[in-house]
Tab-separated table of C-alpha atoms in Angstrom:
chain	number	residue	atom	x	y	z
A	1	MET	CA	16.484	26.976	-14.120
A	2	SER	CA	13.943	29.762	-13.910
A	3	PRO	CA	10.610	28.805	-12.392
A	4	GLY	CA	8.770	30.368	-15.302
A	5	PRO	CA	5.052	31.099	-15.394
A	6	GLY	CA	3.037	29.390	-12.731
A	7	ALA	CA	5.801	29.520	-10.150
A	8	ASP	CA	3.216	30.458	-7.570
A	9	SER	CA	2.233	26.762	-7.542
A	10	ALA	CA	5.493	25.811	-5.869
A	11	PRO	CA	5.072	23.997	-2.566
A	12	ALA	CA	6.982	26.533	-0.484
A	13	SER	CA	4.586	29.409	-1.087
A	14	LEU	CA	1.547	27.248	-0.551
A	15	THR	CA	2.352	25.378	2.603
A	16	THR	CA	3.613	28.237	4.688
A	17	THR	CA	0.395	30.234	4.651
A	18	ASP	CA	-2.566	28.123	3.546
A	19	ALA	CA	-4.678	25.805	5.663
A	20	ILE	CA	-4.723	22.168	4.548
A	21	SER	CA	-7.993	20.980	3.026
A	22	THR	CA	-8.866	17.690	1.325
A	23	PHE	CA	-7.427	18.707	-2.060
A	24	SER	CA	-4.689	21.152	-1.003
A	25	SER	CA	-2.002	19.245	-2.910
A	26	PHE	CA	-3.794	19.977	-6.197
A	27	ARG	CA	-2.630	23.584	-5.907
A	28	VAL	CA	0.879	22.307	-6.641
A	29	ARG	CA	1.326	22.030	-10.414
A	30	ASN	CA	3.826	19.184	-10.271
A	31	TYR	CA	1.486	17.184	-8.050
A	32	ARG	CA	-1.400	17.661	-10.489
A	33	LEU	CA	0.764	16.192	-13.243
A	34	HIS	CA	1.757	13.296	-10.995
A	35	PHE	CA	-1.818	12.622	-9.836
A	36	PHE	CA	-3.530	12.628	-13.222
A	37	GLY	CA	-0.790	10.599	-14.864
A	38	SER	CA	-1.116	8.024	-12.083
A	39	SER	CA	-4.908	8.003	-12.490
A	40	VAL	CA	-4.604	6.809	-16.074
A	41	SER	CA	-1.958	4.160	-15.357
A	42	ASN	CA	-3.664	2.899	-12.177
A	43	ILE	CA	-6.804	2.045	-14.138
A	44	GLY	CA	-4.633	0.189	-16.629
A	45	THR	CA	-2.860	-1.661	-13.815
A	46	TRP	CA	-6.154	-2.946	-12.402
A	47	MET	CA	-7.346	-3.886	-15.892
A	48	GLN	CA	-4.195	-5.923	-16.458
A	49	ARG	CA	-4.500	-7.682	-13.082
A	50	ILE	CA	-7.988	-8.936	-13.940
A	51	ALA	CA	-7.182	-9.777	-17.569
A	52	GLN	CA	-3.911	-11.492	-16.632
A	53	ASP	CA	-5.545	-13.758	-14.046
A	54	TRP	CA	-8.322	-14.590	-16.496
A	55	LEU	CA	-5.833	-15.362	-19.275
A	56	VAL	CA	-3.804	-17.686	-17.018
A	57	HIS	CA	-6.982	-19.474	-15.970
A	58	GLU	CA	-7.989	-19.872	-19.629
A	59	LEU	CA	-4.554	-21.217	-20.578
A	60	THR	CA	-4.211	-23.688	-17.710
A	61	GLY	CA	-7.575	-24.154	-15.975
A	62	SER	CA	-5.586	-24.082	-12.734
A	63	ALA	CA	-6.060	-21.823	-9.705
A	64	ALA	CA	-2.525	-22.741	-8.625
A	65	ALA	CA	-1.178	-21.234	-11.856
A	66	VAL	CA	-2.933	-17.965	-11.024
A	67	GLY	CA	-1.297	-18.095	-7.596
A	68	ILE	CA	2.126	-18.622	-9.157
A	69	THR	CA	1.593	-15.549	-11.333
A	70	THR	CA	0.758	-13.441	-8.283
A	71	ALA	CA	3.705	-14.826	-6.320
A	72	LEU	CA	6.152	-14.041	-9.141
A	73	GLN	CA	4.940	-10.445	-9.180
A	74	PHE	CA	5.257	-9.945	-5.404
A	75	LEU	CA	8.204	-12.221	-4.557
A	76	PRO	CA	10.899	-9.803	-5.860
A	77	MET	CA	9.733	-7.231	-3.302
A	78	LEU	CA	10.264	-9.763	-0.514
A	79	LEU	CA	13.691	-10.823	-1.787
A	80	PHE	CA	15.168	-7.588	-3.143
A	81	GLY	CA	13.018	-4.799	-1.704
A	82	LEU	CA	15.788	-3.259	0.381
A	83	TYR	CA	18.073	-2.930	-2.646
A	84	GLY	CA	15.391	-0.846	-4.354
A	85	GLY	CA	15.411	1.479	-1.367
A	86	VAL	CA	19.185	1.892	-1.606
A	87	LEU	CA	18.854	2.945	-5.271
A	88	ALA	CA	16.020	5.352	-4.409
A	89	ASP	CA	18.217	7.039	-1.785
A	90	ARG	CA	21.282	7.145	-4.011
A	91	LEU	CA	19.920	8.186	-7.442
A	92	ASP	CA	17.634	10.837	-8.932
A	93	LYS	CA	14.099	9.615	-8.178
A	94	ARG	CA	12.525	11.283	-11.206
A	95	LYS	CA	14.938	9.585	-13.602
A	96	LEU	CA	14.474	6.259	-11.816
A	97	LEU	CA	10.716	6.529	-12.253
A	98	LEU	CA	11.049	7.331	-15.947
A	99	GLY	CA	12.951	4.050	-16.333
A	100	THR	CA	10.709	1.840	-14.185
A	101	GLN	CA	7.474	3.182	-15.680
A	102	ALA	CA	8.820	2.551	-19.173
A	103	VAL	CA	9.752	-1.053	-18.289
A	104	ILE	CA	6.323	-1.807	-16.780
A	105	GLY	CA	4.558	-0.242	-19.775
A	106	LEU	CA	6.653	-2.260	-22.239
A	107	ALA	CA	5.790	-5.449	-20.342
A	108	GLY	CA	2.089	-4.706	-20.891
A	109	LEU	CA	2.636	-4.007	-24.595
A	110	THR	CA	4.644	-7.233	-24.972
A	111	LEU	CA	1.851	-9.274	-23.397
A	112	ALA	CA	-0.658	-7.550	-25.697
A	113	PHE	CA	1.444	-8.422	-28.768
A	114	LEU	CA	1.767	-12.067	-27.686
A	115	THR	CA	-1.978	-12.304	-27.057
A	116	PHE	CA	-2.961	-10.693	-30.369
A	117	SER	CA	-0.506	-13.001	-32.182
A	118	ASP	CA	-2.176	-16.019	-30.550
A	119	VAL	CA	1.188	-17.405	-29.438
A	120	VAL	CA	0.953	-16.542	-25.752
A	121	ASN	CA	1.478	-19.310	-23.202
A	122	VAL	CA	1.557	-19.354	-19.422
A	123	TYR	CA	5.358	-19.146	-19.284
A	124	HIS	CA	5.242	-15.844	-21.139
A	125	VAL	CA	2.901	-14.523	-18.456
A	126	TYR	CA	5.163	-15.862	-15.695
A	127	ALA	CA	8.240	-14.178	-17.210
A	128	LEU	CA	6.529	-10.820	-17.717
A	129	SER	CA	5.057	-10.930	-14.202
A	130	LEU	CA	8.582	-11.403	-12.864
A	131	VAL	CA	9.822	-8.453	-14.955
A	132	VAL	CA	7.052	-6.237	-13.547
A	133	GLY	CA	7.872	-7.430	-10.033
A	134	LEU	CA	11.567	-6.591	-10.434
A	135	ALA	CA	10.763	-3.122	-11.805
A	136	THR	CA	8.366	-2.540	-8.908
A	137	VAL	CA	11.196	-3.206	-6.433
A	138	VAL	CA	12.715	0.118	-7.508
A	139	ASP	CA	9.525	1.889	-8.584
A	140	ASN	CA	7.685	1.659	-5.248
A	141	PRO	CA	10.226	3.294	-2.907
A	142	ALA	CA	11.243	5.885	-5.517
A	143	ARG	CA	7.619	6.848	-6.237
A	144	GLN	CA	6.644	7.103	-2.591
A	145	ALA	CA	9.785	8.970	-1.541
A	146	MET	CA	9.362	11.452	-4.406
A	147	VAL	CA	5.983	12.601	-3.061
A	148	SER	CA	7.741	14.702	-0.412
A	149	GLU	CA	9.916	16.275	-3.122
A	150	ILE	CA	6.822	17.193	-5.134
A	151	VAL	CA	4.673	18.765	-2.399
A	152	GLY	CA	7.049	19.448	0.488
A	153	PRO	CA	6.821	18.178	4.093
A	154	ALA	CA	3.734	20.164	5.142
A	155	LEU	CA	1.528	18.602	2.448
A	156	LEU	CA	3.017	15.132	2.641
A	157	ARG	CA	0.153	13.534	4.532
A	158	ASN	CA	-2.409	15.153	2.239
A	159	ALA	CA	-0.603	13.956	-0.897
A	160	VAL	CA	-0.144	10.392	0.401
A	161	SER	CA	-3.861	10.234	1.218
A	162	LEU	CA	-4.872	11.520	-2.220
A	163	ASN	CA	-2.542	8.994	-3.872
A	164	SER	CA	-4.258	6.215	-1.916
A	165	ALA	CA	-7.684	7.519	-2.948
A	166	ASN	CA	-6.446	7.596	-6.541
A	167	PHE	CA	-5.355	3.953	-6.446
A	168	GLN	CA	-8.539	2.776	-4.718
A	169	SER	CA	-10.739	4.697	-7.175
A	170	ALA	CA	-8.954	2.888	-9.998
A	171	ARG	CA	-9.752	-0.329	-8.157
A	172	LEU	CA	-13.429	0.502	-8.664
A	173	ILE	CA	-13.118	1.447	-12.333
A	174	GLY	CA	-10.399	-0.842	-13.695
A	175	PRO	CA	-11.931	-4.279	-12.964
A	176	ALA	CA	-15.343	-3.170	-14.276
A	177	VAL	CA	-13.840	-1.885	-17.532
A	178	ALA	CA	-11.663	-4.999	-17.810
A	179	GLY	CA	-14.710	-7.248	-17.509
A	180	VAL	CA	-16.443	-5.465	-20.393
A	181	VAL	CA	-13.289	-5.451	-22.536
A	182	ILE	CA	-12.490	-9.144	-21.943
A	183	THR	CA	-15.993	-10.339	-22.766
A	184	SER	CA	-16.423	-8.089	-25.801
A	185	VAL	CA	-13.036	-7.935	-27.562
A	186	GLY	CA	-10.629	-10.099	-25.548
A	187	SER	CA	-7.845	-9.810	-22.962
A	188	GLY	CA	-5.296	-8.442	-25.424
A	189	TRP	CA	-7.001	-5.053	-25.547
A	190	ALA	CA	-6.802	-4.742	-21.752
A	191	PHE	CA	-3.051	-5.402	-21.929
A	192	LEU	CA	-2.722	-2.873	-24.753
A	193	TYR	CA	-4.500	-0.166	-22.747
A	194	ASN	CA	-2.297	-0.854	-19.731
A	195	GLY	CA	0.888	-0.606	-21.791
A	196	LEU	CA	-0.187	2.634	-23.461
A	197	SER	CA	-1.467	4.075	-20.169
A	198	PHE	CA	2.095	4.523	-18.923
A	199	ILE	CA	2.564	7.269	-21.490
A	200	ALA	CA	0.553	9.489	-19.090
A	201	PRO	CA	2.816	9.266	-15.991
A	202	ILE	CA	5.966	9.398	-18.135
A	203	THR	CA	4.677	12.567	-19.807
A	204	GLY	CA	3.823	14.007	-16.383
A	205	LEU	CA	7.351	13.334	-15.118
A	206	LEU	CA	8.863	14.995	-18.205
A	207	MET	CA	6.596	18.052	-17.835
A	208	MET	CA	7.441	18.640	-14.161
A	209	ARG	CA	9.268	21.858	-13.334
A	210	THR	CA	12.360	20.615	-11.575
A	211	SER	CA	12.922	24.062	-10.041
A	212	GLU	CA	9.682	23.619	-8.077
A	213	LEU	CA	10.690	20.289	-6.572
A	214	THR	CA	12.000	20.114	-2.999
A	215	PRO	CA	15.113	18.000	-3.581
A	216	THR	CA	16.380	15.853	-0.751
A	217	GLU	CA	20.014	15.137	-0.063
A	218	ARG	CA	21.129	11.962	-1.813
A	219	ALA	CA	22.952	9.267	0.104
A	220	PRO	CA	26.572	9.010	-1.082
A	221	ARG	CA	27.581	5.684	-2.552
A	222	HIS	CA	29.540	3.494	-0.156
A	223	LYS	CA	29.654	-0.068	1.082
A	224	GLY	CA	27.209	-1.344	3.674
A	225	GLN	CA	24.277	0.938	2.763
A	226	LEU	CA	21.834	-1.948	3.144
A	227	ARG	CA	23.054	-2.778	6.649
A	228	GLU	CA	23.144	0.934	7.435
A	229	GLY	CA	19.436	1.212	6.606
A	230	LEU	CA	18.548	-1.772	8.776
A	231	ARG	CA	20.576	-0.407	11.699
A	232	TYR	CA	18.908	2.989	11.274
A	233	VAL	CA	15.408	1.509	11.475
A	234	GLY	CA	16.387	-0.778	14.362
A	235	SER	CA	17.618	2.179	16.409
A	236	ARG	CA	14.431	4.245	15.913
A	237	PRO	CA	11.350	2.885	17.750
A	238	GLU	CA	9.087	5.319	15.868
A	239	LEU	CA	10.143	3.529	12.657
A	240	LEU	CA	10.750	-0.039	13.819
A	241	TRP	CA	7.449	-0.780	15.527
A	242	PRO	CA	5.113	0.662	12.870
A	243	ILE	CA	6.999	-1.440	10.299
A	244	VAL	CA	6.620	-4.527	12.512
A	245	LEU	CA	2.910	-3.816	12.794
A	246	MET	CA	2.603	-3.312	9.022
A	247	GLY	CA	4.290	-6.676	8.517
A	248	PHE	CA	1.669	-8.465	10.603
A	249	ILE	CA	-1.250	-6.545	9.079
A	250	GLY	CA	0.015	-7.060	5.519
A	251	THR	CA	0.701	-10.776	5.981
A	252	PHE	CA	-2.370	-11.795	7.985
A	253	GLY	CA	-4.889	-8.971	7.496
A	254	TYR	CA	-4.789	-8.086	3.795
A	255	ASN	CA	-5.987	-11.387	2.302
A	256	PHE	CA	-9.367	-10.130	1.112
A	257	PRO	CA	-9.422	-11.902	-2.287
A	258	ILE	CA	-9.127	-15.244	-0.469
A	259	TRP	CA	-11.605	-14.439	2.302
A	260	LEU	CA	-14.213	-12.833	0.051
A	261	VAL	CA	-14.111	-15.732	-2.410
A	262	ALA	CA	-14.445	-18.212	0.472
A	263	PHE	CA	-17.348	-16.329	2.064
A	264	THR	CA	-19.111	-15.789	-1.258
A	265	ASP	CA	-18.945	-19.453	-2.236
A	266	GLY	CA	-18.764	-21.401	1.027
A	267	VAL	CA	-20.832	-19.294	3.451
A	268	PHE	CA	-23.343	-17.331	1.392
A	269	HIS	CA	-23.463	-19.719	-1.627
A	270	ALA	CA	-23.524	-16.815	-4.076
A	271	ASP	CA	-21.956	-16.148	-7.497
A	272	ALA	CA	-19.197	-14.018	-8.997
A	273	GLY	CA	-21.471	-10.968	-9.071
A	274	THR	CA	-21.665	-11.040	-5.277
A	275	TYR	CA	-17.899	-11.360	-5.049
A	276	GLY	CA	-17.533	-8.268	-7.232
A	277	LEU	CA	-20.066	-6.393	-5.096
A	278	LEU	CA	-18.151	-7.120	-1.873
A	279	ASN	CA	-14.896	-5.945	-3.473
A	280	SER	CA	-16.571	-2.741	-4.648
A	281	LEU	CA	-18.014	-2.040	-1.201
A	282	MET	CA	-14.591	-2.414	0.372
A	283	ALA	CA	-13.029	-0.184	-2.287
A	284	ILE	CA	-15.636	2.522	-1.595
A	285	GLY	CA	-14.715	2.464	2.078
A	286	SER	CA	-11.018	2.667	1.182
A	287	VAL	CA	-11.575	5.738	-0.980
A	288	VAL	CA	-13.552	7.441	1.795
A	289	GLY	CA	-10.854	6.544	4.325
A	290	ALA	CA	-8.131	8.027	2.133
A	291	LEU	CA	-10.081	11.265	1.572
A	292	LEU	CA	-10.794	11.620	5.293
A	293	ALA	CA	-7.114	11.086	6.052
A	294	ALA	CA	-6.286	13.852	3.568
A	295	ARG	CA	-8.102	16.393	5.764
A	296	ARG	CA	-6.344	15.510	8.997
A	297	GLY	CA	-3.087	16.997	10.196
A	298	SER	CA	-0.257	14.931	11.579
A	299	ARG	CA	-1.140	12.327	14.189
A	300	ARG	CA	0.888	10.658	16.875
A	301	MET	CA	1.871	7.031	16.591
A	302	ARG	CA	-0.885	5.984	18.962
A	303	PHE	CA	-3.437	6.893	16.274
A	304	THR	CA	-1.777	4.475	13.820
A	305	VAL	CA	-1.792	1.667	16.400
A	306	ALA	CA	-5.411	2.438	17.319
A	307	ALA	CA	-6.399	2.284	13.633
A	308	ALA	CA	-4.760	-1.153	13.401
A	309	GLY	CA	-6.714	-2.277	16.478
A	310	VAL	CA	-10.006	-1.060	15.008
A	311	PHE	CA	-9.223	-2.787	11.702
A	312	ALA	CA	-8.478	-6.076	13.486
A	313	SER	CA	-11.677	-5.804	15.549
A	314	LEU	CA	-13.724	-5.292	12.378
A	315	LEU	CA	-12.168	-8.411	10.835
A	316	LEU	CA	-13.203	-10.420	13.886
A	317	LEU	CA	-16.705	-8.961	13.775
A	318	SER	CA	-17.007	-9.745	10.048
A	319	ALA	CA	-15.938	-13.350	10.678
A	320	VAL	CA	-18.950	-13.972	12.919
A	321	ALA	CA	-21.493	-11.867	10.968
A	322	PRO	CA	-24.591	-14.100	10.830
A	323	THR	CA	-26.149	-12.688	7.643
A	324	PHE	CA	-24.982	-11.541	4.246
A	325	LEU	CA	-26.458	-8.061	4.731
A	326	LEU	CA	-24.451	-7.485	7.918
A	327	PHE	CA	-21.285	-8.857	6.328
A	328	ALA	CA	-21.755	-6.597	3.284
A	329	ALA	CA	-22.472	-3.588	5.516
A	330	LEU	CA	-19.184	-4.156	7.346
A	331	MET	CA	-17.072	-4.197	4.170
A	332	PRO	CA	-16.962	-0.395	3.613
A	333	VAL	CA	-16.043	0.111	7.273
A	334	VAL	CA	-13.295	-2.505	7.007
A	335	GLY	CA	-11.965	-0.728	3.909
A	336	LEU	CA	-12.074	2.643	5.681
A	337	ALA	CA	-10.220	1.390	8.774
A	338	GLY	CA	-7.622	-0.479	6.727
A	339	MET	CA	-6.894	2.548	4.547
A	340	THR	CA	-6.690	4.862	7.577
A	341	PHE	CA	-4.063	2.585	9.117
A	342	GLN	CA	-2.132	2.311	5.867
A	343	VAL	CA	-2.065	6.070	5.186
A	344	THR	CA	-1.142	7.096	8.741
A	345	ALA	CA	1.610	4.480	8.968
A	346	ASN	CA	3.044	5.451	5.576
A	347	THR	CA	2.987	9.169	6.366
A	348	GLY	CA	4.463	8.688	9.835
A	349	LEU	CA	7.372	6.695	8.439
A	350	GLN	CA	8.124	9.340	5.815
A	351	ILE	CA	7.923	12.248	8.268
A	352	ASN	CA	10.087	10.514	10.891
A	353	SER	CA	12.755	9.366	8.409
A	354	ASP	CA	15.915	11.244	7.539
A	355	PRO	CA	15.664	12.251	3.833
A	356	THR	CA	18.842	10.329	2.988
A	357	MET	CA	17.317	7.178	4.526
A	358	ARG	CA	13.730	7.574	3.353
A	359	GLY	CA	13.993	5.265	0.352
A	360	ARG	CA	15.411	2.423	2.455
A	361	VAL	CA	12.793	2.923	5.181
A	362	LEU	CA	9.955	2.840	2.634
A	363	SER	CA	11.426	-0.171	0.829
A	364	LEU	CA	11.568	-2.063	4.141
A	365	MET	CA	7.949	-1.085	4.791
A	366	MET	CA	6.863	-2.348	1.361
A	367	MET	CA	8.963	-5.493	1.745
A	368	VAL	CA	7.126	-6.566	4.897
A	369	PHE	CA	3.718	-5.162	3.908
A	370	VAL	CA	3.480	-6.445	0.338
A	371	GLY	CA	6.148	-9.141	0.522
A	372	GLY	CA	4.167	-10.989	3.184
A	373	THR	CA	1.489	-11.857	0.609
A	374	PRO	CA	3.268	-15.023	-0.661
A	375	ILE	CA	3.383	-16.193	2.978
A	376	GLY	CA	0.006	-15.149	4.364
A	377	GLY	CA	-2.006	-15.906	1.230
A	378	PRO	CA	-1.352	-19.669	1.047
A	379	LEU	CA	-1.780	-19.995	4.836
A	380	MET	CA	-5.153	-18.217	4.810
A	381	GLY	CA	-6.244	-20.247	1.787
A	382	TRP	CA	-5.361	-23.506	3.553
A	383	LEU	CA	-7.249	-22.484	6.701
A	384	CYS	CA	-10.331	-21.559	4.663
A	385	ASP	CA	-10.209	-24.832	2.728
A	386	GLU	CA	-9.658	-27.033	5.777
A	387	PHE	CA	-11.707	-25.313	8.481
A	388	GLY	CA	-14.012	-22.887	6.678
A	389	ALA	CA	-14.016	-19.218	5.745
A	390	ARG	CA	-15.039	-18.017	9.203
A	391	VAL	CA	-12.104	-19.747	10.894
A	392	GLY	CA	-9.680	-18.312	8.319
A	393	LEU	CA	-10.915	-14.762	8.856
A	394	LEU	CA	-11.018	-15.208	12.643
A	395	PHE	CA	-7.410	-16.354	12.644
A	396	GLY	CA	-6.255	-13.422	10.522
A	397	GLY	CA	-8.166	-10.902	12.651
A	398	ALA	CA	-6.860	-12.429	15.893
A	399	VAL	CA	-3.217	-12.250	14.755
A	400	CYS	CA	-3.689	-8.590	13.739
A	401	ALA	CA	-5.365	-7.772	17.074
A	402	LEU	CA	-2.559	-9.402	19.066
A	403	ALA	CA	0.042	-7.575	16.975
A	404	ALA	CA	-1.665	-4.205	17.562
A	405	LEU	CA	-1.916	-4.900	21.302
A	406	GLY	CA	1.698	-6.052	21.528
A	407	VAL	CA	3.046	-3.006	19.668
A	408	ALA	CA	0.865	-0.705	21.793
A	409	LEU	CA	2.288	-2.191	25.008
A	410	VAL	CA	5.867	-1.962	23.736
A	411	LEU	CA	5.446	1.688	22.728
A	412	ALA	CA	3.728	2.461	26.024
A	413	ARG	CA	6.645	0.960	27.939
A	414	ILE	CA	9.148	2.930	25.863
A	415	GLY	CA	7.118	6.073	26.571
A	416	GLY	CA	7.052	5.443	30.327
A	417	LEU	CA	3.392	4.369	30.437
A	418	ARG	CA	1.640	1.330	31.842
A	419	LEU	CA	-1.764	-0.254	31.355
A	420	ARG	CA	-4.203	0.477	34.209
A	421	ILE	CA	-7.417	-1.513	34.688
A	422	SER	CA	-9.744	0.101	37.242
A	423	LEU	CA	-13.240	-0.736	38.462
A	424	ARG	CA	-13.616	2.464	40.500
A	425	PRO	CA	-16.533	4.764	39.643
A	426	GLY	CA	-15.532	7.868	37.733
A	427	GLN	CA	-12.358	6.351	36.263
A	428	ARG	CA	-11.807	4.937	32.807
A	429	GLY	CA	-11.879	1.158	33.001
A	430	VAL	CA	-8.802	0.686	30.831
A	431	ALA	CA	-6.240	3.454	30.352
A	432	LEU	CA	-2.537	4.102	29.797
A	433	VAL	CA	-1.057	6.080	32.694
A	434	PRO	CA	2.504	7.159	33.631
A	435	ARG	CA	4.485	4.526	35.487
A	436	ASP	CA	5.615	5.160	39.058
A	437	PRO	CA	9.045	6.829	39.371
A	438	GLU	CA	10.369	3.853	41.313
A	439	GLU	CA	9.331	1.495	38.517
A	440	LEU	CA	10.980	3.705	35.875
A	441	THR	CA	14.213	3.748	37.920
A	442	ALA	CA	14.174	-0.033	38.247
A	443	THR	CA	13.585	-0.449	34.513
A	444	ALA	CA	16.435	1.918	33.681
């Protein structure tokens, strides 16, 4: 297939000569199509999340029912996430995404039809949430692995960062638009917009010039591909330990809806407007963090672990913030640190993965990062209910801090380093230094 007009936007010609700036990936035509299509559907996704939770609450009056809806949407990733990675490695990612995006869009249109017909009940919402969750099992690894095919390896970090900024920007716009739509014309219109919004990414995928993609070698079909992926990650410390760390951070550190509700109501005795403000402040920090990450080149693994440590420290500091103003001021910084960790970990895993294994590596990452929500969420909610919001946030921050410290020590040991604590003048108090040759010999 001839590249046709505009072939100068292909990744190869861009990345070999040009310096990377914040928006370098936009010079790739296929990425522009991907980005703007995702922008439209991401806003719809956030609108549906708000409208769906509100509809379930209206139908049942139960917070537990809302929790069940969320669990049904995320549980498939925990149970079947690795199988989605196998499909992403084995099949054409662009065709996979055309299918998954169509399924998710049709689920939104179905919920809109049921709502407009006034026949919707909570079991309809449960079933459609499960359908979306099952489609996401394949959609997530395929979409993330395809980024490298769209922009090439040199722009991978930049593109991942811009995608994160895209999603977090939609987090600012979508809930606000959903609130206006729900109060003025009803939840059905939010579902309708979400369903129709998937026309944009599907159109973008169809308009991509396949000759300008950087195709990766597909994994041949054979038995044991799931076990093969697990063995591959287990044998690579640069993949295993970041995934372990993401599991702890995702399960115990990304429970902001629970913590912010608990702090808003139980600590600061404020209303829903304050809850929305705190979410917006955190989203602003996340957008800034993603854009800053887009400007940086590749980082070593120690930067990812350090970002996790900073994020955990900020959670602990937020837990003991004595005033609302200080707590609110910390939220953008928490969002920035959390997004920096997420982007650097994601990019590092993609860069360090063999192309034929990338889908399985990313599916394992998403399985532990997102799939931990049904585990960490109820635990954090119970702690907040029983012992207060501050104790819940302290516990989550402490687990994340211990995980970051533990992974740092493991990686330091693998790298032949040890922790040195010194009180001598002129020396850093705490530092990682090479181990003595005798100690390395004994360890070996």
